[in-house]
Amino acid sequence: MLAVIGENVVDMIPTPDGHYRPCLGGSPFNVAIGAARQNIAVSYLSPLSQDHFGSAFLNYLTDNDAHYGLPFFSRAPTSLAMVSINAQHQPEYSLYRTGIADRDISAAQQITALPENCKLLHLGSLALEPEDGERINAVVQACHTKDIQLAVDINVRINAVSNVDSYRTLLLNVIAQSQFIKASDEDLQLLFPTLNLQQALNALRDCAPSALLALTEGEKGATLYWQQHSMSLPVVVATPFVDTVGAGDTFWANLLAALLQLGLPSAAQISTAELTQCLQRAMLAASLNIASAGCNPPTAKQLNAAIKAIG
C-alpha cells in the first residue's frame, strides 16, 4: 500500500473568457489519484475540510478507489491556488496556505493513521512547510520504526513557505532519509541557487547516495539514477498539447506505482530492463496527462492501451 501526506488544493484555472474553473489538485493529492488509477491501494492521510470542496475531494478519492485514511474532517477551509499559465505553457501559482484544512492535524494523529500494510509513504511539496516540520519529522521517524520506505517529490516552493532557510533544512533532512526522490531541473536551481545544474544534481545525490533519484527536465525528458543504474528517456510528445498541470505528479505517481507493482525492489533486485519499463510507463503517463486539461492521470487501462499502441 501507498500512503500519501500533503496538500489538497483547489486550483483556480483561467479560462479563455476570463473566468476561473476550479480543479481539485495539490501535488501529493494528485500522486494519490494517479497511483490509485494504476490499481495501487492508496490511503490519503492529510485532512479534508468539512466545506464543499472537502466533500468534492472525498468523492474524488472514492471514485478512484483511493481511501481517505483519517476519521475526521477539519473545520478549516480548503486551500486555494490561483493558477496562471506562462508563455512556456507552465503553470504558476499564487497560494493560500494559512489556517487551511490539510495542515490541521497532529503528528500522533498522522502516525496512528499509517496503515498496517503500508510499504511506502509519499510526501513533499507544501507538506514540507517549516512550521509543520516537527510533525513531519516525527512521521518520518515513525516510518523508519515501522519499516515504511519514504518517497519525496521535492517540488520546491520557495515563495510559499514561512522561512526559506528553515524550509531548506527540513527538505534536505527529509531527502536524506528517503529511498525514492523526484526533482526537476527547476527544483535543483531553487534548492541550490549558487550551483549549476550538474553541481546541484551531485549535491542532491550526496544527500541520499543509495536512493533512487528521478530527474525531470521538461522537454529534455527524464533520467533515473539508482546506485548502479542510470538511464534517460526523451519526452513522449503529447497530442494534443493542452497544458502541463500535474504532469510531474502523474510521472511520479506512475513511476512509484510501477515499482510497487514489482514489489518495491531494491536497486540490486531490479534489472535495467525492468527499471526502463517503469520509466517508460511514467513518461507515457505524463504525456497522456498533458493531452488533457488540468491534472488528469490515465487509468491503467488507458496507459496499457497507449503502451500497446506504440509497440
CSV table of C-alpha atoms in Angstrom, one decimal:
chain,number,residue,atom,x,y,z
A,1,MET,CA,0.0,0.0,0.0
A,2,LEU,CA,1.0,3.6,-0.7
A,3,ALA,CA,0.2,6.3,1.9
A,4,VAL,CA,0.3,9.9,1.0
A,5,ILE,CA,0.7,13.1,3.1
A,6,GLY,CA,0.5,16.6,1.7
A,7,GLU,CA,-1.8,19.3,0.4
A,8,ASN,CA,-5.2,19.1,-1.2
A,9,VAL,CA,-5.7,22.4,-3.1
A,10,VAL,CA,-8.4,23.7,-5.4
A,11,ASP,CA,-6.6,25.1,-8.4
A,12,MET,CA,-8.4,28.0,-9.9
A,13,ILE,CA,-7.5,27.7,-13.6
A,14,PRO,CA,-8.1,30.6,-16.0
A,15,THR,CA,-10.5,30.0,-18.9
A,16,PRO,CA,-10.3,31.9,-22.3
A,17,ASP,CA,-13.3,34.0,-21.3
A,18,GLY,CA,-11.5,35.5,-18.3
A,19,HIS,CA,-13.2,33.3,-15.7
A,20,TYR,CA,-11.7,30.6,-13.5
A,21,ARG,CA,-12.5,27.0,-13.4
A,22,PRO,CA,-12.0,25.1,-10.0
A,23,CYS,CA,-10.0,21.9,-10.3
A,24,LEU,CA,-9.2,19.6,-7.5
A,25,GLY,CA,-5.4,19.2,-7.1
A,26,GLY,CA,-2.4,19.7,-4.9
A,27,SER,CA,0.8,17.8,-5.8
A,28,PRO,CA,0.6,14.9,-3.2
A,29,PHE,CA,-3.2,14.5,-3.7
A,30,ASN,CA,-2.5,14.2,-7.5
A,31,VAL,CA,0.0,11.5,-6.7
A,32,ALA,CA,-2.6,9.7,-4.7
A,33,ILE,CA,-5.1,9.8,-7.5
A,34,GLY,CA,-2.5,8.9,-10.2
A,35,ALA,CA,-1.3,5.8,-8.2
A,36,ALA,CA,-4.9,4.7,-7.4
A,37,ARG,CA,-5.7,4.8,-11.2
A,38,GLN,CA,-2.9,2.3,-11.6
A,39,ASN,CA,-4.7,-0.1,-9.2
A,40,ILE,CA,-2.4,0.7,-6.3
A,41,ALA,CA,-4.0,0.6,-2.8
A,42,VAL,CA,-3.7,4.2,-1.6
A,43,SER,CA,-4.5,5.9,1.7
A,44,TYR,CA,-4.6,9.7,1.8
A,45,LEU,CA,-3.6,10.9,5.3
A,46,SER,CA,-3.9,14.7,5.2
A,47,PRO,CA,-7.2,16.3,6.5
A,48,LEU,CA,-10.0,17.2,4.2
A,49,SER,CA,-12.3,20.1,5.0
A,50,GLN,CA,-15.9,20.0,6.1
A,51,ASP,CA,-16.6,22.5,3.3
A,52,HIS,CA,-18.0,21.9,-0.1
A,53,PHE,CA,-14.5,21.3,-1.7
A,54,GLY,CA,-13.6,18.9,1.1
A,55,SER,CA,-16.6,16.8,0.1
A,56,ALA,CA,-15.6,17.0,-3.5
A,57,PHE,CA,-12.1,15.8,-2.6
A,58,LEU,CA,-13.6,12.9,-0.7
A,59,ASN,CA,-15.8,11.9,-3.7
A,60,TYR,CA,-12.8,12.2,-6.0
A,61,LEU,CA,-10.8,9.7,-3.8
A,62,THR,CA,-13.8,7.4,-3.5
A,63,ASP,CA,-14.5,7.5,-7.3
A,64,ASN,CA,-10.9,6.4,-7.9
A,65,ASP,CA,-10.8,3.6,-5.3
A,66,ALA,CA,-8.5,5.6,-3.0
A,67,HIS,CA,-9.1,5.6,0.7
A,68,TYR,CA,-9.4,8.7,3.0
A,69,GLY,CA,-7.4,7.4,5.9
A,70,LEU,CA,-8.5,9.8,8.7
A,71,PRO,CA,-11.5,9.5,11.0
A,72,PHE,CA,-12.3,13.2,10.9
A,73,PHE,CA,-12.8,16.3,8.7
A,74,SER,CA,-11.3,19.7,9.5
A,75,ARG,CA,-13.4,22.8,10.3
A,76,ALA,CA,-10.7,24.8,8.5
A,77,PRO,CA,-11.3,25.7,4.8
A,78,THR,CA,-9.8,24.0,1.8
A,79,SER,CA,-6.6,25.6,0.4
A,80,LEU,CA,-6.8,27.6,-2.8
A,81,ALA,CA,-4.3,28.3,-5.6
A,82,MET,CA,-4.8,30.9,-8.3
A,83,VAL,CA,-3.2,29.5,-11.4
A,84,SER,CA,-1.7,31.3,-14.4
A,85,ILE,CA,-0.1,29.7,-17.5
A,86,ASN,CA,3.1,31.3,-18.7
A,87,ALA,CA,4.5,31.7,-22.2
A,88,GLN,CA,6.1,28.2,-21.9
A,89,HIS,CA,2.8,26.6,-21.1
A,90,GLN,CA,4.0,26.1,-17.5
A,91,PRO,CA,1.6,26.7,-14.5
A,92,GLU,CA,2.4,29.4,-12.0
A,93,TYR,CA,0.6,29.5,-8.6
A,94,SER,CA,-0.5,32.1,-6.0
A,95,LEU,CA,-1.2,30.0,-2.9
A,96,TYR,CA,-3.5,30.5,0.1
A,97,ARG,CA,-2.0,28.2,2.8
A,98,THR,CA,-2.7,29.8,6.2
A,99,GLY,CA,-5.3,28.3,8.5
A,100,ILE,CA,-6.3,25.6,6.0
A,101,ALA,CA,-7.6,22.0,6.4
A,102,ASP,CA,-4.7,19.8,5.2
A,103,ARG,CA,-2.4,21.2,7.9
A,104,ASP,CA,-4.9,20.8,10.7
A,105,ILE,CA,-3.5,17.5,12.2
A,106,SER,CA,-1.1,16.4,14.9
A,107,ALA,CA,1.9,14.1,14.5
A,108,ALA,CA,0.2,11.5,16.7
A,109,GLN,CA,-3.0,11.5,14.5
A,110,GLN,CA,-1.0,11.1,11.3
A,111,ILE,CA,1.2,8.3,12.8
A,112,THR,CA,-1.8,6.4,14.1
A,113,ALA,CA,-3.4,6.6,10.6
A,114,LEU,CA,-0.4,4.9,8.9
A,115,PRO,CA,-1.9,1.6,7.5
A,116,GLU,CA,-0.5,-1.7,8.9
A,117,ASN,CA,0.2,-2.9,5.4
A,118,CYS,CA,1.8,0.3,4.2
A,119,LYS,CA,5.1,-0.2,2.2
A,120,LEU,CA,5.7,3.4,1.1
A,121,LEU,CA,4.9,6.9,2.3
A,122,HIS,CA,4.9,9.7,-0.2
A,123,LEU,CA,5.2,13.3,0.9
A,124,GLY,CA,6.7,16.5,-0.3
A,125,SER,CA,5.8,19.8,-1.9
A,126,LEU,CA,3.9,22.1,0.5
A,127,ALA,CA,3.8,19.4,3.2
A,128,LEU,CA,7.3,20.5,4.0
A,129,GLU,CA,6.3,23.9,5.4
A,130,PRO,CA,8.8,24.5,8.2
A,131,GLU,CA,6.0,25.5,10.7
A,132,ASP,CA,4.9,21.8,10.3
A,133,GLY,CA,8.5,20.5,10.5
A,134,GLU,CA,8.2,18.9,14.0
A,135,ARG,CA,5.2,16.9,12.8
A,136,ILE,CA,6.8,15.8,9.6
A,137,ASN,CA,10.0,14.8,11.3
A,138,ALA,CA,8.0,12.7,13.8
A,139,VAL,CA,6.1,11.0,11.0
A,140,VAL,CA,9.3,10.3,9.1
A,141,GLN,CA,10.9,8.7,12.3
A,142,ALA,CA,7.7,6.6,12.8
A,143,CYS,CA,8.1,5.3,9.2
A,144,HIS,CA,11.6,4.1,10.0
A,145,THR,CA,10.4,2.3,13.1
A,146,LYS,CA,7.6,0.7,11.1
A,147,ASP,CA,9.9,-0.2,8.1
A,148,ILE,CA,7.9,2.0,5.8
A,149,GLN,CA,10.0,3.4,3.0
A,150,LEU,CA,9.9,7.1,2.0
A,151,ALA,CA,9.3,8.8,-1.3
A,152,VAL,CA,9.6,12.6,-1.7
A,153,ASP,CA,8.9,15.0,-4.6
A,154,ILE,CA,10.9,18.0,-3.5
A,155,ASN,CA,8.7,20.3,-5.7
A,156,VAL,CA,10.5,23.4,-4.3
A,157,ARG,CA,8.1,26.2,-3.3
A,158,ILE,CA,10.4,28.9,-2.0
A,159,ASN,CA,7.8,31.6,-2.4
A,160,ALA,CA,5.1,29.8,-0.5
A,161,VAL,CA,6.9,28.9,2.8
A,162,SER,CA,7.2,30.9,6.1
A,163,ASN,CA,11.0,30.7,6.3
A,164,VAL,CA,13.3,29.8,3.4
A,165,ASP,CA,16.3,28.7,5.5
A,166,SER,CA,14.2,26.5,7.7
A,167,TYR,CA,12.5,25.1,4.7
A,168,ARG,CA,15.7,24.1,3.1
A,169,THR,CA,16.9,22.5,6.3
A,170,LEU,CA,13.7,20.5,6.6
A,171,LEU,CA,13.7,19.5,3.0
A,172,LEU,CA,17.3,18.3,3.0
A,173,ASN,CA,16.7,16.3,6.2
A,174,VAL,CA,13.7,14.5,4.6
A,175,ILE,CA,15.7,13.9,1.4
A,176,ALA,CA,18.5,12.3,3.4
A,177,GLN,CA,16.0,9.8,4.9
A,178,SER,CA,14.2,9.0,1.7
A,179,GLN,CA,14.6,6.0,-0.6
A,180,PHE,CA,12.8,7.5,-3.6
A,181,ILE,CA,13.3,11.1,-4.7
A,182,LYS,CA,11.9,13.2,-7.5
A,183,ALA,CA,13.3,16.6,-8.6
A,184,SER,CA,13.0,18.8,-11.6
A,185,ASP,CA,15.8,20.9,-13.0
A,186,GLU,CA,13.9,23.9,-11.8
A,187,ASP,CA,13.7,22.4,-8.3
A,188,LEU,CA,17.5,22.0,-8.2
A,189,GLN,CA,18.1,25.5,-9.3
A,190,LEU,CA,15.9,26.8,-6.5
A,191,LEU,CA,17.3,24.4,-3.8
A,192,PHE,CA,20.9,25.1,-4.7
A,193,PRO,CA,20.9,28.6,-6.2
A,194,THR,CA,24.7,29.1,-6.2
A,195,LEU,CA,25.3,25.8,-8.2
A,196,ASN,CA,25.0,24.9,-11.8
A,197,LEU,CA,22.7,22.0,-12.7
A,198,GLN,CA,25.3,19.3,-12.6
A,199,GLN,CA,26.7,20.6,-9.3
A,200,ALA,CA,23.2,20.7,-7.8
A,201,LEU,CA,22.5,17.2,-9.1
A,202,ASN,CA,25.7,16.0,-7.4
A,203,ALA,CA,24.8,17.8,-4.2
A,204,LEU,CA,21.3,16.2,-4.1
A,205,ARG,CA,22.7,12.7,-4.8
A,206,ASP,CA,25.2,13.2,-2.0
A,207,CYS,CA,22.4,13.8,0.4
A,208,ALA,CA,20.9,10.3,-0.2
A,209,PRO,CA,23.5,8.3,-2.2
A,210,SER,CA,21.6,5.0,-2.1
A,211,ALA,CA,18.2,6.4,-3.1
A,212,LEU,CA,16.6,6.4,-6.5
A,213,LEU,CA,16.6,9.8,-8.0
A,214,ALA,CA,14.3,10.8,-10.8
A,215,LEU,CA,15.3,14.0,-12.5
A,216,THR,CA,12.8,15.6,-14.9
A,217,GLU,CA,14.0,18.3,-17.4
A,218,GLY,CA,10.9,19.4,-19.2
A,219,GLU,CA,11.2,19.0,-22.9
A,220,LYS,CA,14.5,17.2,-22.5
A,221,GLY,CA,12.9,14.2,-20.8
A,222,ALA,CA,13.8,12.4,-17.6
A,223,THR,CA,16.7,10.4,-16.1
A,224,LEU,CA,16.8,7.8,-13.3
A,225,TYR,CA,19.8,7.4,-11.1
A,226,TRP,CA,19.8,4.5,-8.7
A,227,GLN,CA,23.1,3.1,-7.5
A,228,GLN,CA,24.4,1.0,-10.4
A,229,HIS,CA,21.5,2.1,-12.7
A,230,SER,CA,21.5,5.3,-14.8
A,231,MET,CA,19.1,5.8,-17.8
A,232,SER,CA,17.4,8.6,-19.7
A,233,LEU,CA,14.4,8.7,-21.9
A,234,PRO,CA,13.1,11.5,-24.1
A,235,VAL,CA,9.7,13.2,-23.7
A,236,VAL,CA,6.8,11.4,-25.3
A,237,VAL,CA,5.2,14.2,-27.3
A,238,ALA,CA,1.6,14.9,-26.2
A,239,THR,CA,-1.1,15.0,-28.9
A,240,PRO,CA,-2.8,17.4,-28.4
A,241,PHE,CA,-0.6,19.6,-26.2
A,242,VAL,CA,-3.1,21.2,-23.7
A,243,ASP,CA,-1.2,22.1,-20.6
A,244,THR,CA,1.4,20.6,-18.2
A,245,VAL,CA,-0.6,21.0,-15.0
A,246,GLY,CA,0.1,17.9,-12.9
A,247,ALA,CA,2.4,16.3,-15.4
A,248,GLY,CA,5.2,15.9,-12.9
A,249,ASP,CA,2.8,14.4,-10.3
A,250,THR,CA,1.5,12.0,-12.9
A,251,PHE,CA,5.0,11.0,-13.8
A,252,TRP,CA,5.9,10.3,-10.2
A,253,ALA,CA,2.7,8.5,-9.3
A,254,ASN,CA,3.2,6.1,-12.2
A,255,LEU,CA,6.8,5.5,-11.5
A,256,LEU,CA,6.0,4.7,-7.9
A,257,ALA,CA,3.1,2.6,-9.0
A,258,ALA,CA,5.2,0.6,-11.4
A,259,LEU,CA,7.8,0.0,-8.6
A,260,LEU,CA,5.1,-1.1,-6.2
A,261,GLN,CA,3.7,-3.5,-8.7
A,262,LEU,CA,7.1,-5.1,-8.8
A,263,GLY,CA,7.1,-5.4,-5.0
A,264,LEU,CA,9.2,-2.3,-4.4
A,265,PRO,CA,12.5,-4.0,-5.2
A,266,SER,CA,15.9,-2.6,-4.2
A,267,ALA,CA,18.4,-1.4,-6.7
A,268,ALA,CA,20.2,-4.7,-6.5
A,269,GLN,CA,17.0,-6.7,-7.1
A,270,ILE,CA,15.6,-4.8,-10.2
A,271,SER,CA,17.1,-5.3,-13.7
A,272,THR,CA,17.9,-2.5,-16.1
A,273,ALA,CA,15.1,-3.7,-18.4
A,274,GLU,CA,12.5,-3.6,-15.6
A,275,LEU,CA,13.6,-0.1,-14.4
A,276,THR,CA,13.5,1.1,-18.0
A,277,GLN,CA,9.9,-0.2,-18.4
A,278,CYS,CA,9.0,1.7,-15.2
A,279,LEU,CA,10.4,4.9,-16.6
A,280,GLN,CA,8.6,4.3,-19.9
A,281,ARG,CA,5.3,4.0,-18.2
A,282,ALA,CA,5.9,7.1,-16.2
A,283,MET,CA,6.9,9.2,-19.3
A,284,LEU,CA,3.9,8.0,-21.3
A,285,ALA,CA,1.5,8.6,-18.4
A,286,ALA,CA,2.8,12.2,-18.1
A,287,SER,CA,2.2,12.7,-21.9
A,288,LEU,CA,-1.3,11.4,-21.6
A,289,ASN,CA,-1.9,13.9,-18.8
A,290,ILE,CA,-0.6,16.8,-20.9
A,291,ALA,CA,-3.1,15.9,-23.6
A,292,SER,CA,-6.0,16.8,-21.3
A,293,ALA,CA,-6.8,19.9,-19.3
A,294,GLY,CA,-5.6,20.1,-15.7
A,295,CYS,CA,-4.3,17.1,-13.8
A,296,ASN,CA,-6.0,14.0,-15.2
A,297,PRO,CA,-3.7,11.0,-14.8
A,298,PRO,CA,-4.5,8.0,-17.1
A,299,THR,CA,-6.1,4.8,-15.8
A,300,ALA,CA,-4.3,1.5,-16.0
A,301,LYS,CA,-6.5,0.6,-19.0
A,302,GLN,CA,-5.7,3.8,-20.8
A,303,LEU,CA,-2.0,3.6,-20.1
A,304,ASN,CA,-1.8,-0.1,-21.1
A,305,ALA,CA,-3.6,0.7,-24.4
A,306,ALA,CA,-1.2,3.6,-25.1
A,307,ILE,CA,1.8,1.4,-24.5
A,308,LYS,CA,0.4,-1.3,-26.8
A,309,ALA,CA,-0.3,1.3,-29.5
A,310,ILE,CA,3.3,2.5,-29.6
A,311,GLY,CA,4.6,-1.1,-29.6
